[in-house]
mmCIF file of C-alpha atoms (C1' of nucleotides) and ligand atoms in Angstrom:
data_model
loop_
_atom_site.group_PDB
_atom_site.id
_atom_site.type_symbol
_atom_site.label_atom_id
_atom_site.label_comp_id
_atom_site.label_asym_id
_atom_site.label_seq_id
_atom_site.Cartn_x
_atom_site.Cartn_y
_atom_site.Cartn_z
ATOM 1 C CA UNK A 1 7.145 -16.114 -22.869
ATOM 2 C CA UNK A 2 4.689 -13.299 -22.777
ATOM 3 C CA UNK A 3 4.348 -10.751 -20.217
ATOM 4 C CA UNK A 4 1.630 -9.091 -19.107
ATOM 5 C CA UNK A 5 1.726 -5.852 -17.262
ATOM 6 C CA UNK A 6 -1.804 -4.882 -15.254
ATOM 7 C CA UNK A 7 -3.026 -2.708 -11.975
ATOM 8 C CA UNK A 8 -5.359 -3.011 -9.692
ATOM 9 C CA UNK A 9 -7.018 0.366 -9.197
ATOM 10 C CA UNK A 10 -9.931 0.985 -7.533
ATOM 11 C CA UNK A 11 -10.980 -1.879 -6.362
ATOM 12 C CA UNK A 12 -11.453 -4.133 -3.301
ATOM 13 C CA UNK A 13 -9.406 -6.694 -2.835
ATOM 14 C CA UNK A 14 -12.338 -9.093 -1.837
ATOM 15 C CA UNK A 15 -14.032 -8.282 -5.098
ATOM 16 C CA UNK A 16 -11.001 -10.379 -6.601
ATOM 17 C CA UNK A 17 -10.903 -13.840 -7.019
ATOM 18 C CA UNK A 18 -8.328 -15.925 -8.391
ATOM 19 C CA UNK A 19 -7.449 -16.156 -11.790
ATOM 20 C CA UNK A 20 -7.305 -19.257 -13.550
ATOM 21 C CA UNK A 21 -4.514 -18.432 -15.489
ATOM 22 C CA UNK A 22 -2.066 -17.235 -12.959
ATOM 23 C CA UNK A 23 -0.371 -20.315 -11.331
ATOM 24 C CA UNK A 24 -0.430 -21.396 -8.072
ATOM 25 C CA UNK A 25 1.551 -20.152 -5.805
ATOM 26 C CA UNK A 26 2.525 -17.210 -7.602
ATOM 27 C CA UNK A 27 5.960 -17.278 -9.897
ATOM 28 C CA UNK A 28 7.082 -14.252 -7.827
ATOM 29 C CA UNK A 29 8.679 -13.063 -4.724
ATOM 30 C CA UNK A 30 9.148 -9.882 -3.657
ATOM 31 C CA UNK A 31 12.297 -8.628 -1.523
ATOM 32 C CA UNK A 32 11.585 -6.021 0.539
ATOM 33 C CA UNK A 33 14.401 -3.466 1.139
ATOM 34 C CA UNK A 34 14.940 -0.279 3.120
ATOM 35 C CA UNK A 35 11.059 0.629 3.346
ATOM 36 C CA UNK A 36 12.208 3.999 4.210
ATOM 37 C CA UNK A 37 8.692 5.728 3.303
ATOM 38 C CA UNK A 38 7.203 3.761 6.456
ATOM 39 C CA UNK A 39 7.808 6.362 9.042
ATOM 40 C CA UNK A 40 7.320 4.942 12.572
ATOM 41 C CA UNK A 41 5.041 7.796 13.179
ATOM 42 C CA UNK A 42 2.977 5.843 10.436
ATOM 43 C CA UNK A 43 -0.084 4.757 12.215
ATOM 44 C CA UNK A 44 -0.076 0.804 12.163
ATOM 45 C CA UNK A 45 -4.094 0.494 12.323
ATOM 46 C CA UNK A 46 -3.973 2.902 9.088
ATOM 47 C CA UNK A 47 -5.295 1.266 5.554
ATOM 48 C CA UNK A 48 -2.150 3.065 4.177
ATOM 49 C CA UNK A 49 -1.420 1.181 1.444
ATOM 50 C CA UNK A 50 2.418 2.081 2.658
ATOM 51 C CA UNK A 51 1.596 -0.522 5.486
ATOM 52 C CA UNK A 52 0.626 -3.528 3.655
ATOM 53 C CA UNK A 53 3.835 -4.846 2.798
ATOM 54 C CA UNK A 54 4.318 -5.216 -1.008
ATOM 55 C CA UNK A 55 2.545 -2.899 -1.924
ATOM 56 C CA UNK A 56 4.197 -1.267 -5.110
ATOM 57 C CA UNK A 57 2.637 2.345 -4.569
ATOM 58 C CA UNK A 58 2.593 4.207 -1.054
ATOM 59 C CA UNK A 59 0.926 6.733 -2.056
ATOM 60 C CA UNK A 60 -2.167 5.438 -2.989
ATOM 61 C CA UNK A 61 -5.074 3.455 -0.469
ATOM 62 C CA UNK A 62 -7.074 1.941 -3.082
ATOM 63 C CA UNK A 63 -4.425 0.414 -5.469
ATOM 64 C CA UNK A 64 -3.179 -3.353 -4.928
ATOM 65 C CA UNK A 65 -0.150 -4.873 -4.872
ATOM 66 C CA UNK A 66 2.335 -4.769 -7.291
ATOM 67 C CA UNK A 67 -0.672 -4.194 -9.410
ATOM 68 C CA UNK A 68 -1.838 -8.210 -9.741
ATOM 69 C CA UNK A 69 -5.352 -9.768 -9.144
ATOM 70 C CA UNK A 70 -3.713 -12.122 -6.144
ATOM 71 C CA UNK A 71 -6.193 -13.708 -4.164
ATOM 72 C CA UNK A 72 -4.973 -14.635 -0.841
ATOM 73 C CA UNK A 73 -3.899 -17.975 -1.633
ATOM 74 C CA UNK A 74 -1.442 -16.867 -4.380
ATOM 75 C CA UNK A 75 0.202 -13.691 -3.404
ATOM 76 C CA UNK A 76 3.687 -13.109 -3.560
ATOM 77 C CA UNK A 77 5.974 -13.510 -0.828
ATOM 78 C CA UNK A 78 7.673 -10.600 0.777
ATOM 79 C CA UNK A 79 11.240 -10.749 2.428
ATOM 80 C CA UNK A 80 11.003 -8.280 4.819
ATOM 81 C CA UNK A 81 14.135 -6.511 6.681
ATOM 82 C CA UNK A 82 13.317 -6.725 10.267
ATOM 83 C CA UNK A 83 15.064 -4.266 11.828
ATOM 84 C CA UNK A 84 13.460 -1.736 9.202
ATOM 85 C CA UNK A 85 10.262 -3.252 7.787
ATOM 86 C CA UNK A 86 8.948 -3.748 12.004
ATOM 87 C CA UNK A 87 6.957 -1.658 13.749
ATOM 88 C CA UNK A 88 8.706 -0.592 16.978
ATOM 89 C CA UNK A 89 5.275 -0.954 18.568
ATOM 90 C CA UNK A 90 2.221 -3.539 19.204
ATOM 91 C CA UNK A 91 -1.147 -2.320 18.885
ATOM 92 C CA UNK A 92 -3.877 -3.688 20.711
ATOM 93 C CA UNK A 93 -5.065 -6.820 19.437
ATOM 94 C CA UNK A 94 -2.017 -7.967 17.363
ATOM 95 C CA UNK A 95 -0.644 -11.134 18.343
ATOM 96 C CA UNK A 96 2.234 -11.787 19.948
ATOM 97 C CA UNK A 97 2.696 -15.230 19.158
ATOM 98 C CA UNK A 98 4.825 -16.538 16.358
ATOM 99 C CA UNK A 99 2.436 -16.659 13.459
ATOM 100 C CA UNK A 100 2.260 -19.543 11.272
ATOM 101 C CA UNK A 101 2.205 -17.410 7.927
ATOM 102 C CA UNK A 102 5.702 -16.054 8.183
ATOM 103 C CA UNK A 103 8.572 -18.091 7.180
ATOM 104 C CA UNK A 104 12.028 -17.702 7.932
ATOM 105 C CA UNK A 105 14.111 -16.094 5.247
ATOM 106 C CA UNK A 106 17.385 -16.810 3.267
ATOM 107 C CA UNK A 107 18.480 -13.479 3.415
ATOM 108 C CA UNK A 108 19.937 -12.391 7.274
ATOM 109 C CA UNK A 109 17.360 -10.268 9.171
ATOM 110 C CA UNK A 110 14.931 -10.788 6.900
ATOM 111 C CA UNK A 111 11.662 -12.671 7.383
ATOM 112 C CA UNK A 112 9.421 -13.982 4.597
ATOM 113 C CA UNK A 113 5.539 -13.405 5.000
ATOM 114 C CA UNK A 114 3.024 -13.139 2.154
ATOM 115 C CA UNK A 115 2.654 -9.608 0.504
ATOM 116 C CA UNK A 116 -0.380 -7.711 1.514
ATOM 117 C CA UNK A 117 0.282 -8.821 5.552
ATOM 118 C CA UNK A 118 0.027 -5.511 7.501
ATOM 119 C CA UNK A 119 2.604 -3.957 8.531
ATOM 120 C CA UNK A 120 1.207 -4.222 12.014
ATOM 121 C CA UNK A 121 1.033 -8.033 11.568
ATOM 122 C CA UNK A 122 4.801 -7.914 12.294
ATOM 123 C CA UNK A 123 4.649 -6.450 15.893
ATOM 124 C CA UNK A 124 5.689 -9.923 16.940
ATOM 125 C CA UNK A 125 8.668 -9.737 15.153
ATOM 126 C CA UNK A 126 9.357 -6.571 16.854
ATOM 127 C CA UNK A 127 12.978 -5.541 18.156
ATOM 128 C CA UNK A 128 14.694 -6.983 19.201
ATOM 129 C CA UNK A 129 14.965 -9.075 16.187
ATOM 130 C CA UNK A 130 14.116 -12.411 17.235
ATOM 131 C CA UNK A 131 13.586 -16.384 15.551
ATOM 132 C CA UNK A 132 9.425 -16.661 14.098
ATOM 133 C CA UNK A 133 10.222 -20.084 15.562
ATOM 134 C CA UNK A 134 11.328 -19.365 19.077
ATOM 135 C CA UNK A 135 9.079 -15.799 19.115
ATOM 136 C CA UNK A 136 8.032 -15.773 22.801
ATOM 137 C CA UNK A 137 3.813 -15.712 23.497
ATOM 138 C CA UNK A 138 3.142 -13.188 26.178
ATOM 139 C CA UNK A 139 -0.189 -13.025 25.028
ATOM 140 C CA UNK A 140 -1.360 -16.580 22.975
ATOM 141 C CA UNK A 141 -4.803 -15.854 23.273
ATOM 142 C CA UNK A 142 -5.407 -12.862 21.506
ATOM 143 C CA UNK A 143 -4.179 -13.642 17.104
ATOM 144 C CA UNK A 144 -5.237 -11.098 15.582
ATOM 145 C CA UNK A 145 -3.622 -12.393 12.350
ATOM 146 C CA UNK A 146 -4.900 -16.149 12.393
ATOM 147 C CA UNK A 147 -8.353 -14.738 13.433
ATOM 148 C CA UNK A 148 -8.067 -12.248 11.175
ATOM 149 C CA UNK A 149 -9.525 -9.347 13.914
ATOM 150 C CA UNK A 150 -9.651 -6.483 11.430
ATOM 151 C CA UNK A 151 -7.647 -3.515 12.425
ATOM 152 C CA UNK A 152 -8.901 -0.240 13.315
ATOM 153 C CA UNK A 153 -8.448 2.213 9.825
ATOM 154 C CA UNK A 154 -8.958 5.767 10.047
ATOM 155 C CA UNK A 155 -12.828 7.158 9.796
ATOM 156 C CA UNK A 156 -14.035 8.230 6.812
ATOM 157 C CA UNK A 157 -14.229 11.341 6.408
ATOM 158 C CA UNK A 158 -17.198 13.449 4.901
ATOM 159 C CA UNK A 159 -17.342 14.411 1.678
ATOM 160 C CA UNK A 160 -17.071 18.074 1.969
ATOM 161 C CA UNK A 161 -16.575 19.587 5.724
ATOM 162 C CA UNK A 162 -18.347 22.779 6.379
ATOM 163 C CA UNK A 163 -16.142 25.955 6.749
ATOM 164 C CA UNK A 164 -15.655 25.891 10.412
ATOM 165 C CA UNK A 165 -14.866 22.481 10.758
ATOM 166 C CA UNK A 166 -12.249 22.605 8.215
ATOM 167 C CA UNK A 167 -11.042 25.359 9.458
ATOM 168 C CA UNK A 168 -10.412 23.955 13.083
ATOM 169 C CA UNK A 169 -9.080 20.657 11.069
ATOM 170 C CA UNK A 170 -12.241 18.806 12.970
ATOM 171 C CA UNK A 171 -14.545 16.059 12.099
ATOM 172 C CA UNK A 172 -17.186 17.155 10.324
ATOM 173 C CA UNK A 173 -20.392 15.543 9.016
ATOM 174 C CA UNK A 174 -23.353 15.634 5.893
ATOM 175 C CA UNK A 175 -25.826 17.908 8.845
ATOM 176 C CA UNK A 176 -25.877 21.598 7.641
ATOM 177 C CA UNK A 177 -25.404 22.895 10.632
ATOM 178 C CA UNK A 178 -23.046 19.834 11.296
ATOM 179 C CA UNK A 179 -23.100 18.428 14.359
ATOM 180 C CA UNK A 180 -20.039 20.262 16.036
ATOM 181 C CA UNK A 181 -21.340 23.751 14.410
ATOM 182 C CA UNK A 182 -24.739 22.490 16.796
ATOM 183 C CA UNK A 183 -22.804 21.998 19.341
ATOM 184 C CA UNK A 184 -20.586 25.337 19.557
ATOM 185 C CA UNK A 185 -23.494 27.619 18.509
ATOM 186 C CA UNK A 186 -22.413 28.443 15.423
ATOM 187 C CA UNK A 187 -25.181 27.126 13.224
ATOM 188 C CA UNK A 188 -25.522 30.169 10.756
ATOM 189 C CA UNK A 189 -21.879 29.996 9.648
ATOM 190 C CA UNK A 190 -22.247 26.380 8.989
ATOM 191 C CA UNK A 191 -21.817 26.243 5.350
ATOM 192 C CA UNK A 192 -20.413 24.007 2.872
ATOM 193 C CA UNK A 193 -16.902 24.661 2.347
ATOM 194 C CA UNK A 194 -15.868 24.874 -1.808
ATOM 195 C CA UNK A 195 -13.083 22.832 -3.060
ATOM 196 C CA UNK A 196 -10.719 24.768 -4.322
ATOM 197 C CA UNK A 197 -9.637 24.959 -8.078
ATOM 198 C CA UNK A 198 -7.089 22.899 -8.878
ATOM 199 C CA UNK A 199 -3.944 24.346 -9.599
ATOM 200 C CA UNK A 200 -2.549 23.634 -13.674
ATOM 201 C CA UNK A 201 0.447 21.670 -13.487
ATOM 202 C CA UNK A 202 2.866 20.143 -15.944
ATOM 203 C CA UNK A 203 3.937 16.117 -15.702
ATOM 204 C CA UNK A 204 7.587 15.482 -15.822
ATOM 205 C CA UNK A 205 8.840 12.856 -17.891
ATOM 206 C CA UNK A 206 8.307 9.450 -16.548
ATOM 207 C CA UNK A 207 11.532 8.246 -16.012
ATOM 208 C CA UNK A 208 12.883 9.231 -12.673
ATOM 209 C CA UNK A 209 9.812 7.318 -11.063
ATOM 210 C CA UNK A 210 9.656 7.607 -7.331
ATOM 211 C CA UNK A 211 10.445 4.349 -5.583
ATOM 212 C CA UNK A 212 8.145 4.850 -3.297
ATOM 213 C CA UNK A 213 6.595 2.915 -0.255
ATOM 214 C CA UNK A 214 8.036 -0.683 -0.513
ATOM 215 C CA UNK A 215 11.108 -0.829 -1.935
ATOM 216 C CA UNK A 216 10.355 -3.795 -3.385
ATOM 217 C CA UNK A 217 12.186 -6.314 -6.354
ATOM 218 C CA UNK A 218 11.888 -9.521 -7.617
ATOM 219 C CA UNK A 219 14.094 -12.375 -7.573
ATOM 220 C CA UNK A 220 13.242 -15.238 -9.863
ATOM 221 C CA UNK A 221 15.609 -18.729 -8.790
ATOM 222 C CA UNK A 222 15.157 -20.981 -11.587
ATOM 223 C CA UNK A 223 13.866 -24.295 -9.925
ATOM 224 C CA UNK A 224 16.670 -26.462 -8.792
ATOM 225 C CA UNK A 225 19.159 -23.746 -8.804
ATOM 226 C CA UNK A 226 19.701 -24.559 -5.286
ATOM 227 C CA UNK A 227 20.659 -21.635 -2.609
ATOM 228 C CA UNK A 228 20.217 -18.327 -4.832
ATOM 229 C CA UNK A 229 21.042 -15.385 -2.901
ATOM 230 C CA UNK A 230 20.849 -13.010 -5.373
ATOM 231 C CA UNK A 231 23.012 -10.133 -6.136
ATOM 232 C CA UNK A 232 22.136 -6.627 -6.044
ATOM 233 C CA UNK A 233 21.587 -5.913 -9.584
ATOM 234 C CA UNK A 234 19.870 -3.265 -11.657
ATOM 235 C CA UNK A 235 15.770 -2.652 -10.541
ATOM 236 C CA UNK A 236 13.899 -4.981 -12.660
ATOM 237 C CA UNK A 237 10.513 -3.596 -11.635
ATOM 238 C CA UNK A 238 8.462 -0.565 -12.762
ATOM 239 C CA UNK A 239 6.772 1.301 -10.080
ATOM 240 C CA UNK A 240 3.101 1.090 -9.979
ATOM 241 C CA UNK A 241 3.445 -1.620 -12.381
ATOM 242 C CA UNK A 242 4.444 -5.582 -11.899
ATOM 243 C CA UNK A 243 4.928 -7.995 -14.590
ATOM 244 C CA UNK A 244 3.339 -11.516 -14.375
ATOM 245 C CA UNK A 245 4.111 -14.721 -16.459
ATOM 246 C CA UNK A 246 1.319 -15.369 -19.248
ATOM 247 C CA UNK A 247 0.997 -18.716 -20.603
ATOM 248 C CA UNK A 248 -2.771 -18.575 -21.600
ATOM 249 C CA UNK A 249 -5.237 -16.160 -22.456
ATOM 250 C CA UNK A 250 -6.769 -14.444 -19.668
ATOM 251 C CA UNK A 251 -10.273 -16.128 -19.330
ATOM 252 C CA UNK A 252 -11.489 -12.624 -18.033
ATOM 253 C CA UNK A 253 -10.593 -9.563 -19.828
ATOM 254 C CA UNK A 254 -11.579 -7.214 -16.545
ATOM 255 C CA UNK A 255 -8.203 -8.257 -15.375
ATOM 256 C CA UNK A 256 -5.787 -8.241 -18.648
ATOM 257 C CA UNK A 257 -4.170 -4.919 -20.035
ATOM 258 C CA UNK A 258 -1.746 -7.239 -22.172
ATOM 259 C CA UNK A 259 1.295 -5.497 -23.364
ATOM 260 C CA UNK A 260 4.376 -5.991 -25.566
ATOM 261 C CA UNK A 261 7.463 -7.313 -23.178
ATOM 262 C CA UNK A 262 8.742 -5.044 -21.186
ATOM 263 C CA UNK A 263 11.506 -7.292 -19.823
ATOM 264 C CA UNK A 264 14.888 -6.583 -18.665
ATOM 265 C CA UNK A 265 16.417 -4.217 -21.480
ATOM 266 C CA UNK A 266 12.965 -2.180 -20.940
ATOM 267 C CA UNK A 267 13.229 -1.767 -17.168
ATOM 268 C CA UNK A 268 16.862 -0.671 -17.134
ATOM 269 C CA UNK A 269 17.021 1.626 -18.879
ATOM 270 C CA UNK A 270 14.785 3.392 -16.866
ATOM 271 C CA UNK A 271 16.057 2.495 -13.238
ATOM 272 C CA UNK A 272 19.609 1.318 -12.045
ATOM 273 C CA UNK A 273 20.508 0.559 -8.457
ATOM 274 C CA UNK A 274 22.928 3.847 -8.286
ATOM 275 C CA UNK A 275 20.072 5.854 -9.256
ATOM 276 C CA UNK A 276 18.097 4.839 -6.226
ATOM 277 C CA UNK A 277 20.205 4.296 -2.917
ATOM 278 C CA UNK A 278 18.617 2.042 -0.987
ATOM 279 C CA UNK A 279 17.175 0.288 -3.336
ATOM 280 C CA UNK A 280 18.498 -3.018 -3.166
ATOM 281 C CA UNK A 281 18.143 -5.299 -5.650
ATOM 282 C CA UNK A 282 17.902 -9.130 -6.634
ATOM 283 C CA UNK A 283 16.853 -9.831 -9.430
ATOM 284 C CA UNK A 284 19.656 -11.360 -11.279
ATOM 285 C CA UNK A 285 17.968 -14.505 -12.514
ATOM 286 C CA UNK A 286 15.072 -13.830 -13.981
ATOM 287 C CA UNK A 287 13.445 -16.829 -16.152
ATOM 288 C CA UNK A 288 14.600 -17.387 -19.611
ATOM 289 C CA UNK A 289 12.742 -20.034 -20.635
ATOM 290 C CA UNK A 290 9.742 -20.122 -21.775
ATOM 291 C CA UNK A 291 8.333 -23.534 -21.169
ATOM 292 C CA UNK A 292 4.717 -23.779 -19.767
ATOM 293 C CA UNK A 293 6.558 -25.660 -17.019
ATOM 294 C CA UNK A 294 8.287 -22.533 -15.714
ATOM 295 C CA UNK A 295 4.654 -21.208 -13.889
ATOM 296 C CA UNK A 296 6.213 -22.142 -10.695
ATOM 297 C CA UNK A 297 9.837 -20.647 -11.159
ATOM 298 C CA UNK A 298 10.308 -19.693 -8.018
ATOM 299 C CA UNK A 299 8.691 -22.911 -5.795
ATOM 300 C CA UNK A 300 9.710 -24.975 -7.999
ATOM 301 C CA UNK A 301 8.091 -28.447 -8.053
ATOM 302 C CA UNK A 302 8.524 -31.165 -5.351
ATOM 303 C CA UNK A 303 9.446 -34.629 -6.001
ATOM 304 C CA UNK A 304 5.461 -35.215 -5.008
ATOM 305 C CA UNK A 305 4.142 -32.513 -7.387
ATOM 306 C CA UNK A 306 3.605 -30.517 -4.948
ATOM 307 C CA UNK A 307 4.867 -26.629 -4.663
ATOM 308 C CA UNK A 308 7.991 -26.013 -2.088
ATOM 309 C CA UNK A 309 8.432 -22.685 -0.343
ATOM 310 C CA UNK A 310 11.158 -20.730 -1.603
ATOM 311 C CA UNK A 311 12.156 -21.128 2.016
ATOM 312 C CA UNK A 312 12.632 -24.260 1.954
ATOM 313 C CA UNK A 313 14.664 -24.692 -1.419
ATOM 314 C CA UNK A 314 16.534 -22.268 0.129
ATOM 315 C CA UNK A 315 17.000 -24.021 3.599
ATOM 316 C CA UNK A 316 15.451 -21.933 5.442
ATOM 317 C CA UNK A 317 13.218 -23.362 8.234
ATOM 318 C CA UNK A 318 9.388 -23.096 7.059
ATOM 319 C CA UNK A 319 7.956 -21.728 10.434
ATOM 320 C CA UNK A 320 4.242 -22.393 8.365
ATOM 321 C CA UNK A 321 3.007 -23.018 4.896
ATOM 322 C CA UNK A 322 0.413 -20.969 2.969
ATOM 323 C CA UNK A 323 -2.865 -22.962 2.344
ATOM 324 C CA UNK A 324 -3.656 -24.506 -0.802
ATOM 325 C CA UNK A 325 -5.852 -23.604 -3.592
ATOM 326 C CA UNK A 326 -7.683 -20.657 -3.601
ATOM 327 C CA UNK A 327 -10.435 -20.709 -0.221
ATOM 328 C CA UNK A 328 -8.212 -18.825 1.777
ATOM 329 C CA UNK A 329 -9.860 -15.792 1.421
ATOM 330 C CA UNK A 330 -11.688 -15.347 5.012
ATOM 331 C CA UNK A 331 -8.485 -17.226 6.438
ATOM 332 C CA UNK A 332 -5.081 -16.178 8.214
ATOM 333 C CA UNK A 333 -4.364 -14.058 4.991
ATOM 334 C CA UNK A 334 -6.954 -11.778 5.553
ATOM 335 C CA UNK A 335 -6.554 -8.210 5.405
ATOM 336 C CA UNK A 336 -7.017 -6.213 8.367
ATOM 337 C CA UNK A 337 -8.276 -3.658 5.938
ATOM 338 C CA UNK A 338 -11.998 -3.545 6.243
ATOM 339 C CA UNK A 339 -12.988 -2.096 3.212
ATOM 340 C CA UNK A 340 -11.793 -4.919 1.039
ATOM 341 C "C1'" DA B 1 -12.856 19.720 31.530
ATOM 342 C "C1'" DA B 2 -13.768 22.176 27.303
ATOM 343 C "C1'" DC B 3 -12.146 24.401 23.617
ATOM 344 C "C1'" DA B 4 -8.636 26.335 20.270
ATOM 345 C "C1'" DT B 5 -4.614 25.413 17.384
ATOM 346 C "C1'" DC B 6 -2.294 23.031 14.207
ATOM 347 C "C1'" DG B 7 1.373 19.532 12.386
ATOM 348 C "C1'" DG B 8 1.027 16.082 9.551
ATOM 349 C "C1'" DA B 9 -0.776 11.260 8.467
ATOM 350 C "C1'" DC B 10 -3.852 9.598 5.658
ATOM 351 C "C1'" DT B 11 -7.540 10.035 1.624
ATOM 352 C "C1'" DT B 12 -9.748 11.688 -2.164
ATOM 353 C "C1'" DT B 13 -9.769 13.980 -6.560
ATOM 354 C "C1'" DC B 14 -8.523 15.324 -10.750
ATOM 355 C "C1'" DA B 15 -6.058 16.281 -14.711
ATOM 356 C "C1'" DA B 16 -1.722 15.267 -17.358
ATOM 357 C "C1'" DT B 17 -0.052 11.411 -19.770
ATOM 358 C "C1'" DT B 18 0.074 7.072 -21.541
ATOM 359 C "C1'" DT B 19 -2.365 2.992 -23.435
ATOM 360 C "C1'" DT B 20 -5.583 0.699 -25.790
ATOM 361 C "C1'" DA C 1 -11.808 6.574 -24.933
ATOM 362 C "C1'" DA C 2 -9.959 4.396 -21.075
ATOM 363 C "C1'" DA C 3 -6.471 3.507 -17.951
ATOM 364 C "C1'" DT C 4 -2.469 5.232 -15.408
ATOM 365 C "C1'" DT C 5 -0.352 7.880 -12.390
ATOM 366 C "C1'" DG C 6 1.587 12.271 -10.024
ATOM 367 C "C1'" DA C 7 0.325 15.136 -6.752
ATOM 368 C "C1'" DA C 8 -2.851 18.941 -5.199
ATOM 369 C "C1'" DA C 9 -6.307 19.536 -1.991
ATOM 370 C "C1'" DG C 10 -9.094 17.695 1.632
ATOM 371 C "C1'" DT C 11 -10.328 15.356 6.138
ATOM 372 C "C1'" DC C 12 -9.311 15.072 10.855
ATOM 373 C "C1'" DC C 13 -6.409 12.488 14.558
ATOM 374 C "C1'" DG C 14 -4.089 13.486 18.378
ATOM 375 C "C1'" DA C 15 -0.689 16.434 20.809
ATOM 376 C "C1'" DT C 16 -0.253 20.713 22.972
ATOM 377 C "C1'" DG C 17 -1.646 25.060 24.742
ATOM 378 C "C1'" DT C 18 -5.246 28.084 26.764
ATOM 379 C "C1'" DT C 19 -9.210 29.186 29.276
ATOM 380 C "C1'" DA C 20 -12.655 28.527 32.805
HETATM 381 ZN ZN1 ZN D 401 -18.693 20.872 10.304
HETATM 382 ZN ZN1 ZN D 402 -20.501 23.203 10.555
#
DNA sequence: AACATCGGACTTTCAATTTT
DNA sequence: AAATTGAAAGTCCGATGTTA
């Protein structure tokens, strides 16, 4: 089996479609652990990418998740831990009702929702911790998530704010005098700030990567396996990087950065779970065989042919099921993030 | 109410490093 | 040369304090 590291950077998620070549649903789920680097003072209406659960990079806005071209209707699934991945508060608009994306999850406290949901898409499941099934509906009418209402995201900001503004940390805009110089009198000092230089630095060695925004790994049941809690193991996932089955060529060589195998032995040595407290693992079965068969290794195949939840393999009750094939773009996966 | 400050949450840039 | 990726530097929201 070949693997195939590749990033997203720079680039809308709406500008992606699905690829041919990665199966559907995806081969991969994501358990989300201890997101730590999601402050509650962490506005929920922000594009952060630290708010889109999944996301393998909190630092950056424009970057996707876990660095593969998923189109809505094959992301990965993310476990999330309730009482730490919820925001403590609603914001207007978000629905209240028990949304028919998430699923419930095998692990305790942990719900299962596509990667890429907003983190403010879990207000319903807001403390206290509470059945997706049995969520109350205070407010029905209002889904943000099924109608896919986009969330407010911070203003742009201009490209370069004049002196005062940036001084006085206000919004500034392209008008020389700017609008707020206009306004306060001050149009003669209104004058393009200059960036400053940056200062030289030095890179460190790569190894003691960050794990940053979503603590995030990847369990891999082999189909059939039955229940498969995994164990916390060593991190099997590089940050800013996320590995993807490839059983064919990629038919479109924007998307492909192929690379040797940088399995298990690769990965290991570079992160333990010691190293990183808090970084819980599972990812003690990963696939070993390399059959074509195995693009669904973690859905596994119904007697029908048709792709299970992990949910259900797993027993969990399936509180909805992600649409088929690959039109779910404008649907109840949509980003709340306009600029995709 | 209008304005000044400013902590800090996002965003954007850019250059060091790594890949191709 | 191009892609990654760490993180410096930038914008400005929103809370708080001051002034009128
Ligand atoms: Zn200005
Ligand atoms: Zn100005």
């Amino acid at each position: 089996m070949r693997w195939t590291t590749r990033r997203i950077h720079e680039r809308p998620l709406d500008l992606w479609h699905h690829h041919p070549s990665i199966p559907l649903p995806t081969p991969i789920v994501i358990l989300m652990d201890s997101p730590q680097s999601l402050p509650p003072s962490t506005p929920l209406g922000s594009a952060h990418s630290s708010n889109y659960l999944g996301s393998s990079d909190g630092a950056r806005a424009h970057e996707d998740v876990m660095g593969l071209p998923w189109c809505h209707a094959c992301r990965p699934y993310v476990h999330v831990l309730l009482s730490q991945g919820t925001p403590s508060t609603s914001i207007a608009g978000a629905s209240t009702a028990a949304p028919t994306w998430a699923f419930s999850s095998p692990f305790p406290d942990y719900i299962c929702v596509p990667a890429l949901v907003h983190r403010s898409q879990l207000a319903v499941f807001a403390t206290p911790v509470m059945n997706p099934t049995t969520a109350a509906s205070p407010n029905p009418s209002i889904d943000s998530v099924s109608s896919g209402s986009p969330i407010q995201r911070r203003a742009k900001g201009v490209k370069i704010a004049c002196t005062n503004c940036r001084t006085a940390n206000k919004k500034c805009d392209e008008g020389r005098p700017c609008g707020r110089c206009m306004k306060l009198g001050m149009d003669d000092s209104c004058v393009s700030a200059q960036r400053k230089q940056r200062i030289r630095r030095v890179k460190q060695t790569t190894t003691a990567i960050t794990v940053s925004a979503t603590q995030v790994a990847v369990e891999t049941p082999i189909p059939g396996d039955g229940p498969s809690v995994s164990i916390p193991a060593s991190v099997h996932i590089k940050a800013g990087a996320s590995y993807v089955s490839e059983t064919q060529e990629m038919a479109d060589a924007s998307y492909s950065s192929p690379v040797g195998s940088p399995l298990l032995a690769d990965l290991d040595s570079h992160f333990t779970a010691a190293q990183y407290p808090g970084y819980s693992v599972y990812a003690n079965n990963w696939p070993t065989q390399t059959s074509t068969e195995h693009h669904y290794p973690h859905w596994g195949h119904g007697s029908d042919g048709t792709h299970q939840h992990p949910a259900a393999q797993f027993g969990g009750s399936v509180v909805g099921m992600p649409p088929d094939g690959c039109g779910g773009a404008g649907g109840m996966f949509q980003s709340p993030r306009q600029q995709f």
